[in-house]
Amino acid sequence: KIMKIMSSADVHIFPSDRIRSYMLNYLNVPEERTLVLPHVVLDVKDEEITNKVTSKKLHVLHSGNLTYPRSPKNLLKALKKISEEYSEINMDITILGAYDDAVRRDIYEMGLSEYVKTLSPVSYSQSLKFLKDYQIALIVEADCHEGIFLPTKVSDFMQYKMRIFAASPSVGVLNDLYQSRYVQYFAPINNTEQIYIELKKIYEDFQSGAFDHPATNNIPTDYKADHIIEVYFNL
């Protein structure tokens, strides 16, 4: 019944081309009746963007759902390797939002309590306020054959000129954004060694002073408010 209702719509709007292609395997509609409109990136005043380095410690934020099938285990293994490699590591990762009990157990068993903090979920507007205290935003996606989703927080992070580290499927939307240089750091979620290499690169970039200013994100044209408004007006 739901598919019948969906098939009768005049237009279907998807946040990414990959999820559109996936859904057209099920929807009985021609591609001409579909549009791809990513989550909007709004203009934010410079004074609202205060995520500048104020200490010698790198603060990483994962904001959002981190429950199954998403798992940070390979990320934690990579962090553990870095913590053993450096005599002193000035970095921490904050998990803001829901997560599985296994995450807390892994943090404890790997001896990472000093480097990984967990915070309870907050409202969407409150989560945006957290960004000013962090130099880079982390996205952990599920280990899928293809990453078809465009998380809303990608646009949020771009909006607030946050550097982005995506640990996600090697074939997917976030890797597409990385290849186009809209996402600064990327590693396959199923490859601990690659996550370690990228996380170490982030840490060394931070130590070298590369994070001494907000990221100069190039915003894709189709993410901008003017473009999205124009498309809606022309429907």
mmCIF file of C-alpha atoms in Angstrom:
data_model
loop_
_atom_site.group_PDB
_atom_site.id
_atom_site.type_symbol
_atom_site.label_atom_id
_atom_site.label_comp_id
_atom_site.label_asym_id
_atom_site.label_seq_id
_atom_site.Cartn_x
_atom_site.Cartn_y
_atom_site.Cartn_z
ATOM 1 C CA LYS A 1 0.000 0.000 0.000
ATOM 2 C CA ILE A 2 2.804 2.414 0.900
ATOM 3 C CA MET A 3 4.598 1.721 -2.376
ATOM 4 C CA LYS A 4 1.355 2.371 -4.271
ATOM 5 C CA ILE A 5 0.916 5.737 -2.551
ATOM 6 C CA MET A 6 4.564 6.635 -3.225
ATOM 7 C CA SER A 7 4.235 5.684 -6.889
ATOM 8 C CA SER A 8 1.355 8.142 -7.297
ATOM 9 C CA ALA A 9 3.394 11.167 -6.148
ATOM 10 C CA ASP A 10 4.125 13.897 -8.685
ATOM 11 C CA VAL A 11 7.782 14.120 -7.695
ATOM 12 C CA HIS A 12 10.135 12.233 -5.388
ATOM 13 C CA ILE A 13 12.977 14.161 -3.724
ATOM 14 C CA PHE A 14 16.082 12.394 -2.443
ATOM 15 C CA PRO A 15 19.122 13.828 -0.593
ATOM 16 C CA SER A 16 21.646 11.924 -2.725
ATOM 17 C CA ASP A 17 21.886 10.405 -6.165
ATOM 18 C CA ARG A 18 22.933 7.066 -4.684
ATOM 19 C CA ILE A 19 19.814 6.735 -2.546
ATOM 20 C CA ARG A 20 17.677 7.737 -5.527
ATOM 21 C CA SER A 21 19.241 4.994 -7.639
ATOM 22 C CA TYR A 22 18.660 2.505 -4.843
ATOM 23 C CA MET A 23 15.009 3.463 -4.327
ATOM 24 C CA LEU A 24 14.222 3.371 -8.047
ATOM 25 C CA ASN A 25 14.807 -0.371 -7.834
ATOM 26 C CA TYR A 26 11.587 -0.485 -5.809
ATOM 27 C CA LEU A 27 9.555 2.538 -6.888
ATOM 28 C CA ASN A 28 7.554 2.221 -10.084
ATOM 29 C CA VAL A 29 8.310 5.768 -11.246
ATOM 30 C CA PRO A 30 10.511 7.159 -14.034
ATOM 31 C CA GLU A 31 13.665 9.045 -13.095
ATOM 32 C CA GLU A 32 12.167 12.149 -14.716
ATOM 33 C CA ARG A 33 9.764 12.376 -11.765
ATOM 34 C CA THR A 34 12.612 12.505 -9.250
ATOM 35 C CA LEU A 35 14.971 15.171 -7.949
ATOM 36 C CA VAL A 36 18.138 15.133 -5.862
ATOM 37 C CA LEU A 37 18.242 17.925 -3.291
ATOM 38 C CA PRO A 38 20.818 17.590 -0.490
ATOM 39 C CA HIS A 39 20.220 18.923 2.998
ATOM 40 C CA VAL A 40 20.590 22.691 2.857
ATOM 41 C CA VAL A 41 23.716 24.527 4.025
ATOM 42 C CA LEU A 42 22.635 27.893 5.421
ATOM 43 C CA ASP A 43 24.743 31.028 5.672
ATOM 44 C CA VAL A 44 26.179 31.485 9.164
ATOM 45 C CA LYS A 45 27.758 34.696 10.410
ATOM 46 C CA ASP A 46 31.495 34.517 10.989
ATOM 47 C CA GLU A 47 31.080 35.475 14.652
ATOM 48 C CA GLU A 48 29.011 32.309 15.196
ATOM 49 C CA ILE A 49 31.916 30.158 14.017
ATOM 50 C CA THR A 50 34.253 29.985 16.974
ATOM 51 C CA ASN A 51 35.757 26.518 16.590
ATOM 52 C CA LYS A 52 39.310 27.858 16.722
ATOM 53 C CA VAL A 53 42.186 26.219 18.503
ATOM 54 C CA THR A 54 42.443 27.488 22.073
ATOM 55 C CA SER A 55 44.526 24.672 23.537
ATOM 56 C CA LYS A 56 47.169 22.156 22.578
ATOM 57 C CA LYS A 57 44.613 19.344 22.611
ATOM 58 C CA LEU A 58 42.737 18.174 19.534
ATOM 59 C CA HIS A 59 39.026 17.788 20.278
ATOM 60 C CA VAL A 60 37.073 15.458 17.961
ATOM 61 C CA LEU A 61 33.257 15.274 18.049
ATOM 62 C CA HIS A 62 30.937 12.508 16.922
ATOM 63 C CA SER A 63 27.420 13.902 17.107
ATOM 64 C CA GLY A 64 24.452 11.634 16.484
ATOM 65 C CA ASN A 65 23.311 8.027 16.600
ATOM 66 C CA LEU A 66 26.073 5.460 17.122
ATOM 67 C CA THR A 67 23.942 2.368 17.681
ATOM 68 C CA TYR A 68 23.888 -0.827 15.600
ATOM 69 C CA PRO A 69 24.571 -1.192 12.691
ATOM 70 C CA ARG A 70 27.000 1.700 13.210
ATOM 71 C CA SER A 71 30.068 0.694 15.201
ATOM 72 C CA PRO A 72 33.144 2.710 16.211
ATOM 73 C CA LYS A 73 35.131 -0.408 17.129
ATOM 74 C CA ASN A 74 37.678 -0.066 14.303
ATOM 75 C CA LEU A 75 38.047 3.626 15.127
ATOM 76 C CA LEU A 76 38.725 2.753 18.774
ATOM 77 C CA LYS A 77 41.304 0.171 17.717
ATOM 78 C CA ALA A 78 43.013 2.842 15.597
ATOM 79 C CA LEU A 79 42.979 5.306 18.485
ATOM 80 C CA LYS A 80 44.422 2.636 20.768
ATOM 81 C CA LYS A 81 47.308 2.119 18.340
ATOM 82 C CA ILE A 82 48.019 5.861 18.225
ATOM 83 C CA SER A 83 47.908 6.127 22.034
ATOM 84 C CA GLU A 84 50.533 3.380 22.241
ATOM 85 C CA GLU A 85 52.702 4.982 19.570
ATOM 86 C CA TYR A 86 52.966 8.411 21.202
ATOM 87 C CA SER A 87 54.326 8.827 24.725
ATOM 88 C CA GLU A 88 51.720 11.545 25.206
ATOM 89 C CA ILE A 89 48.746 12.101 22.929
ATOM 90 C CA ASN A 90 46.879 15.413 23.167
ATOM 91 C CA MET A 91 43.637 14.292 21.611
ATOM 92 C CA ASP A 92 40.204 13.226 22.745
ATOM 93 C CA ILE A 93 37.028 12.033 21.052
ATOM 94 C CA THR A 94 33.579 12.932 22.374
ATOM 95 C CA ILE A 95 30.586 10.761 21.502
ATOM 96 C CA LEU A 96 27.460 12.907 21.780
ATOM 97 C CA GLY A 97 24.245 10.934 21.462
ATOM 98 C CA ALA A 98 22.922 7.388 21.649
ATOM 99 C CA TYR A 99 25.357 4.475 21.527
ATOM 100 C CA ASP A 100 25.307 0.747 22.289
ATOM 101 C CA ASP A 101 26.529 -0.728 25.570
ATOM 102 C CA ALA A 102 29.249 -2.470 23.555
ATOM 103 C CA VAL A 103 30.792 0.925 22.794
ATOM 104 C CA ARG A 104 31.248 1.739 26.469
ATOM 105 C CA ARG A 105 32.650 -1.757 27.068
ATOM 106 C CA ASP A 106 35.150 -1.416 24.209
ATOM 107 C CA ILE A 107 36.317 1.950 25.509
ATOM 108 C CA TYR A 108 36.958 0.435 28.945
ATOM 109 C CA GLU A 109 38.541 -2.804 27.743
ATOM 110 C CA MET A 110 40.889 -0.977 25.376
ATOM 111 C CA GLY A 111 41.966 1.397 28.137
ATOM 112 C CA LEU A 112 40.719 4.453 26.250
ATOM 113 C CA SER A 113 38.668 6.118 29.005
ATOM 114 C CA GLU A 114 41.226 8.944 29.113
ATOM 115 C CA TYR A 115 40.740 9.669 25.423
ATOM 116 C CA VAL A 116 37.055 8.951 24.728
ATOM 117 C CA LYS A 117 34.183 10.755 26.463
ATOM 118 C CA THR A 118 30.485 10.028 26.142
ATOM 119 C CA LEU A 119 27.650 12.533 26.513
ATOM 120 C CA SER A 120 23.901 11.946 26.568
ATOM 121 C CA PRO A 121 21.770 13.010 23.580
ATOM 122 C CA VAL A 122 20.724 16.657 23.364
ATOM 123 C CA SER A 123 18.328 18.550 21.130
ATOM 124 C CA TYR A 124 19.297 19.370 17.554
ATOM 125 C CA SER A 125 19.794 23.077 18.311
ATOM 126 C CA GLN A 126 21.935 22.254 21.345
ATOM 127 C CA SER A 127 24.075 19.861 19.311
ATOM 128 C CA LEU A 128 25.003 22.721 16.973
ATOM 129 C CA LYS A 129 26.264 24.747 19.934
ATOM 130 C CA PHE A 130 28.710 21.959 20.774
ATOM 131 C CA LEU A 131 30.519 22.450 17.474
ATOM 132 C CA LYS A 132 32.314 25.600 18.614
ATOM 133 C CA ASP A 133 34.368 23.594 21.103
ATOM 134 C CA TYR A 134 35.735 21.088 18.587
ATOM 135 C CA GLN A 135 38.233 21.322 15.737
ATOM 136 C CA ILE A 136 36.968 18.406 13.672
ATOM 137 C CA ALA A 137 33.720 16.471 13.287
ATOM 138 C CA LEU A 138 33.645 12.700 12.981
ATOM 139 C CA ILE A 139 31.073 10.681 11.042
ATOM 140 C CA VAL A 140 30.877 6.908 11.563
ATOM 141 C CA GLU A 141 28.644 5.024 9.146
ATOM 142 C CA ALA A 142 27.551 1.398 9.067
ATOM 143 C CA ASP A 143 29.739 -1.097 7.220
ATOM 144 C CA CYS A 144 27.601 -1.499 4.096
ATOM 145 C CA HIS A 145 28.326 -2.565 0.526
ATOM 146 C CA GLU A 146 27.445 1.000 -0.565
ATOM 147 C CA GLY A 147 26.936 4.141 1.470
ATOM 148 C CA ILE A 148 23.759 5.570 -0.030
ATOM 149 C CA PHE A 149 22.892 8.017 2.737
ATOM 150 C CA LEU A 150 23.772 11.689 3.106
ATOM 151 C CA PRO A 151 23.663 12.347 6.877
ATOM 152 C CA THR A 152 22.061 15.683 7.756
ATOM 153 C CA LYS A 153 25.054 16.515 9.931
ATOM 154 C CA VAL A 154 27.290 16.720 6.849
ATOM 155 C CA SER A 155 25.505 19.934 5.888
ATOM 156 C CA ASP A 156 25.584 21.117 9.513
ATOM 157 C CA PHE A 157 29.337 20.636 9.678
ATOM 158 C CA MET A 158 29.868 22.395 6.349
ATOM 159 C CA GLN A 159 27.631 25.222 7.555
ATOM 160 C CA TYR A 160 29.814 25.802 10.609
ATOM 161 C CA LYS A 161 33.079 25.401 8.687
ATOM 162 C CA MET A 162 34.030 22.220 10.515
ATOM 163 C CA ARG A 163 36.650 19.862 9.181
ATOM 164 C CA ILE A 164 35.099 16.463 8.569
ATOM 165 C CA PHE A 165 36.536 12.996 9.058
ATOM 166 C CA ALA A 166 34.286 10.333 7.516
ATOM 167 C CA ALA A 167 34.726 6.662 8.400
ATOM 168 C CA SER A 168 32.276 5.071 6.024
ATOM 169 C CA PRO A 169 31.931 2.566 3.164
ATOM 170 C CA SER A 170 34.670 2.939 0.559
ATOM 171 C CA VAL A 171 31.935 3.205 -2.077
ATOM 172 C CA GLY A 172 29.387 5.794 -1.079
ATOM 173 C CA VAL A 173 28.198 9.372 -0.758
ATOM 174 C CA LEU A 174 30.799 10.470 1.792
ATOM 175 C CA ASN A 175 33.677 9.089 -0.240
ATOM 176 C CA ASP A 176 32.233 10.932 -3.261
ATOM 177 C CA LEU A 177 32.372 14.150 -1.212
ATOM 178 C CA TYR A 178 35.913 13.317 -0.120
ATOM 179 C CA GLN A 179 37.046 12.720 -3.695
ATOM 180 C CA SER A 180 35.501 16.099 -4.601
ATOM 181 C CA ARG A 181 37.362 17.705 -1.641
ATOM 182 C CA TYR A 182 34.224 18.687 0.251
ATOM 183 C CA VAL A 183 35.165 16.255 3.048
ATOM 184 C CA GLN A 184 38.722 16.669 4.299
ATOM 185 C CA TYR A 185 39.531 13.225 5.715
ATOM 186 C CA PHE A 186 38.255 9.755 4.864
ATOM 187 C CA ALA A 187 38.889 6.098 5.727
ATOM 188 C CA PRO A 188 36.919 2.910 4.991
ATOM 189 C CA ILE A 189 34.932 1.967 8.082
ATOM 190 C CA ASN A 190 35.922 -1.709 7.749
ATOM 191 C CA ASN A 191 39.684 -1.059 7.637
ATOM 192 C CA THR A 192 41.333 -0.391 11.003
ATOM 193 C CA GLU A 193 44.745 0.264 9.455
ATOM 194 C CA GLN A 194 43.400 2.917 7.076
ATOM 195 C CA ILE A 195 41.474 4.561 9.916
ATOM 196 C CA TYR A 196 44.685 4.585 11.951
ATOM 197 C CA ILE A 197 46.636 6.193 9.085
ATOM 198 C CA GLU A 198 44.000 8.894 8.587
ATOM 199 C CA LEU A 199 43.520 9.573 12.294
ATOM 200 C CA LYS A 200 47.269 9.895 12.700
ATOM 201 C CA LYS A 201 47.352 12.311 9.753
ATOM 202 C CA ILE A 202 44.638 14.405 11.401
ATOM 203 C CA TYR A 203 46.588 14.499 14.643
ATOM 204 C CA GLU A 204 49.827 15.444 12.921
ATOM 205 C CA ASP A 205 48.068 18.126 10.851
ATOM 206 C CA PHE A 206 46.694 19.568 14.081
ATOM 207 C CA GLN A 207 50.104 19.551 15.729
ATOM 208 C CA SER A 208 51.638 21.302 12.722
ATOM 209 C CA GLY A 209 49.200 24.228 13.067
ATOM 210 C CA ALA A 210 46.993 23.360 10.102
ATOM 211 C CA PHE A 211 43.914 23.644 12.326
ATOM 212 C CA ASP A 212 44.691 27.128 13.606
ATOM 213 C CA HIS A 213 41.689 28.534 11.742
ATOM 214 C CA PRO A 214 38.220 27.307 10.736
ATOM 215 C CA ALA A 215 38.081 25.102 7.675
ATOM 216 C CA THR A 216 37.608 26.855 4.350
ATOM 217 C CA ASN A 217 34.965 24.446 3.115
ATOM 218 C CA ASN A 218 33.917 24.794 -0.471
ATOM 219 C CA ILE A 219 30.154 24.299 -0.360
ATOM 220 C CA PRO A 220 28.676 22.327 -3.277
ATOM 221 C CA THR A 221 26.350 24.569 -5.266
ATOM 222 C CA ASP A 222 23.439 22.155 -4.954
ATOM 223 C CA TYR A 223 23.666 22.335 -1.135
ATOM 224 C CA LYS A 224 23.189 26.111 -1.045
ATOM 225 C CA ALA A 225 19.889 27.682 0.010
ATOM 226 C CA ASP A 226 19.475 29.812 -3.123
ATOM 227 C CA HIS A 227 19.737 26.779 -5.380
ATOM 228 C CA ILE A 228 17.337 24.668 -3.323
ATOM 229 C CA ILE A 229 14.753 27.458 -3.093
ATOM 230 C CA GLU A 230 14.946 28.001 -6.840
ATOM 231 C CA VAL A 231 14.357 24.299 -7.527
ATOM 232 C CA TYR A 232 11.282 24.255 -5.267
ATOM 233 C CA PHE A 233 9.857 27.388 -6.887
ATOM 234 C CA ASN A 234 10.233 25.784 -10.320
ATOM 235 C CA LEU A 235 8.512 22.519 -9.452
#
